[in-house]
Amino acid sequence: MIDTCLPGQEDSEVNINGCAGDGDKSGMPEDRNAVNAVNDVNDGNDLKTALIYMIISIVLAVGGAVYEHFSFGVYSNYMIYAFAVPLIGGTLPYMLSAMRYRVSKTASDDAAARTEQAPVKLIGKVIRHWMYHAAIATLTVGSIMQGILAICGRPNSLVIVYPIAAVILIAASAALSIRQPGHKYVKLSASRDCSQYKH
Amino acid sequence: MMGNKTEKLKDKKNRPIDGGDRQIKTGRSIRLKQHQKYLAAFMAVLLAFSTYVMMDTFFITRVYSDTETSAIDAQEQDGAADTDENAADAGASSDSSGEETQNGTENDSEAGNQHSGNRASGGASVGISGKDGNTHGRMKGGKGGKGHGPGGRPGSHSSESDEETGADANTSASVSSGSSASAVSTSDSYKDDNVSIALKEYRENDTTIYVADVQLKDSSYLKTAFAQGSYGKNVTAKTSEIAESAGAILAVNGDYYGAQESGYVIRNGKLYRNKALKNQEDLVIYKDGSFGIINESKVTAEQLIKKGAVQTLSFGPALVQNGNVSVSENEEVGQAMASNPRTAIGIIDENHYVFVVSDGRTSESAGLSLNELAEFMDGLGVETAYNLDGGGSSTMYFNGKVVNNPTTGGSTTKERSVSDIVYIGK
């Protein structure tokens, strides 16, 4: 992992921060290898996360099919499609993110990475926040619970908590991600002493 | 905190990166671990909450006292005559077709009459009305009506003639004398001055079906009972245990009200739950013993009480209405597919009922679909029939014994605990 030089900089993933903060690249040489290194790590982490979500989706799909097989024909769409939550909410965005890093690594001009659209960047931050993972987990568990209760014919009003909590978590992760200072990962300071670049 | 660790930067393939050393801030990795801890803590909370939801749904017992339920004695309601009631009745009568399914509407001229108890043949339709003057349970009289009674369905029953009803030469008949009358009881029949029950077994659709034909002198012998004598959530007991406690001659499982959070619960004239379930079809048993099918979205529980309802069963769907099958071949309870054990209750005639339970989920009995059950009930000659809780709950108790093969936990033959029963008492 490549760290920032500045204390207090939130960087939960392996984005590289310029020592001088966002946008100020004066006097700092480009370090293409470092950029590629970071992108390699980003790409690897995203793929790893996507793979984890994929495994979860597969387990849920298989589990739902087995449950339905032994339920004497009683079924619930919530149980059948529970696998779709981690698949769409986890595997898909992380796969897209991994592909994005690969594209930027091979871009002839790093400016392409620098000028990445803000919404895309925001989404990238949101899905990397722990609250987003918590939201996906909540929705998945909620779907399974609803399926079990529907199959048993035992409704419970408490299951409404799951989607409400998930929405709150996603909103919180988005809000916190917006507040988080932007990080560009295209330049590194070659200097050992970053104090001159402190905010 | 500034990092206190210096190391060479390397790329993914572990090659040193040009640019010299970099200071690594350990604080960042600490924050990462903090986030992982937050996520782990959240997952623990999620797991705990989910466990609580499961416990609340299946295990945590809540018994509601009379003060917690809006227990309204039907007698108190009947005694209260006010303009509101008249206004409600006037509105209800004009809208009764939407609220209740009535067994025939062609004899509205008789609506004001109390039922005569006429069971004569001839096919005359008798209008049954309560005190409010509404017709709410019409039963075709005697043999002129559709159907032949349990013994008359051609080619489908093991007992071919009515003469065999109640007369089982292979079992001894016990005679008991009570305060009311002496009762003659065999393994498949019971008869006293007030109650006559004949039990028959049918074989249809690779399924064994048990039919109890019940004729009462008074509808007050048709009752319901709660598990453990208490109304509440997850308050359950086996059908046989509830029946034994209640002193039942014949009993079947009810609508398992305890599994639901809404749906009217009126039992033996008392209102326990008035929270309506949207578009839920209920069976209403009135004080005069007649049946009605209502939609909870269109009538309140209090209105039902005022109309003389003494029992409501909230499961469904209605199988037969006005002598016609009212379920399609593709209709099922909830998400359940075709063949399953079933429980149903129907009315043939005034104070003449059938309790039906079918086996299922076993190699001996495949079970019935709702349409098959409805067709069977129609073949028994019922005017109105209603589906009760099925699957592992389906249980028939008669003369101290469980007569069918209830399955629970899959195909294991074992009685399931339920929250309520419908029974014939002494």
mmCIF file of C-alpha atoms in Angstrom, chain A residues 1-3 11 13-17 31-45 101 104-105 184-188, chain B residues 9-12 17 28:
data_model
loop_
_atom_site.group_PDB
_atom_site.id
_atom_site.type_symbol
_atom_site.label_atom_id
_atom_site.label_comp_id
_atom_site.label_asym_id
_atom_site.label_seq_id
_atom_site.Cartn_x
_atom_site.Cartn_y
_atom_site.Cartn_z
ATOM 1 C CA MET A 1 0.000 0.000 0.000
ATOM 2 C CA ILE A 2 1.148 3.495 -0.693
ATOM 3 C CA ASP A 3 0.430 6.016 1.953
ATOM 4 C CA ASP A 11 -7.788 6.931 2.343
ATOM 5 C CA GLU A 13 -8.074 2.222 -0.323
ATOM 6 C CA VAL A 14 -4.839 2.380 -2.117
ATOM 7 C CA ASN A 15 -5.229 5.688 -3.805
ATOM 8 C CA ILE A 16 -2.116 7.682 -3.851
ATOM 9 C CA ASN A 17 -2.234 11.178 -2.484
ATOM 10 C CA ASP A 31 5.883 8.682 -11.257
ATOM 11 C CA ARG A 32 4.366 6.464 -13.819
ATOM 12 C CA ASN A 33 5.526 3.285 -12.217
ATOM 13 C CA ALA A 34 4.034 4.312 -8.934
ATOM 14 C CA VAL A 35 0.774 5.125 -10.624
ATOM 15 C CA ASN A 36 0.774 1.776 -12.287
ATOM 16 C CA ALA A 37 1.717 0.147 -9.019
ATOM 17 C CA VAL A 38 -1.191 1.749 -7.314
ATOM 18 C CA ASN A 39 -3.494 0.822 -10.096
ATOM 19 C CA ASP A 40 -2.244 -2.711 -9.926
ATOM 20 C CA VAL A 41 -3.041 -2.820 -6.245
ATOM 21 C CA ASN A 42 -6.405 -1.152 -6.734
ATOM 22 C CA ASP A 43 -7.211 -3.540 -9.502
ATOM 23 C CA GLY A 44 -6.174 -6.478 -7.391
ATOM 24 C CA ASN A 45 -8.221 -5.372 -4.374
ATOM 25 C CA TYR A 101 -8.246 0.843 -13.136
ATOM 26 C CA SER A 104 -6.475 4.070 -16.703
ATOM 27 C CA LYS A 105 -3.231 2.173 -16.361
ATOM 28 C CA LYS A 184 -5.955 11.737 -7.018
ATOM 29 C CA TYR A 185 -3.557 9.017 -7.466
ATOM 30 C CA VAL A 186 -1.478 10.088 -10.342
ATOM 31 C CA LYS A 187 1.428 11.738 -8.664
ATOM 32 C CA LEU A 188 3.787 10.956 -5.906
ATOM 33 C CA LEU B 9 7.838 0.951 -2.336
ATOM 34 C CA LYS B 10 7.150 -2.025 -4.525
ATOM 35 C CA ASP B 11 4.656 -2.760 -7.185
ATOM 36 C CA LYS B 12 2.335 -5.710 -7.357
ATOM 37 C CA ILE B 17 9.631 1.432 -7.651
ATOM 38 C CA ARG B 28 -3.662 4.696 7.897
#
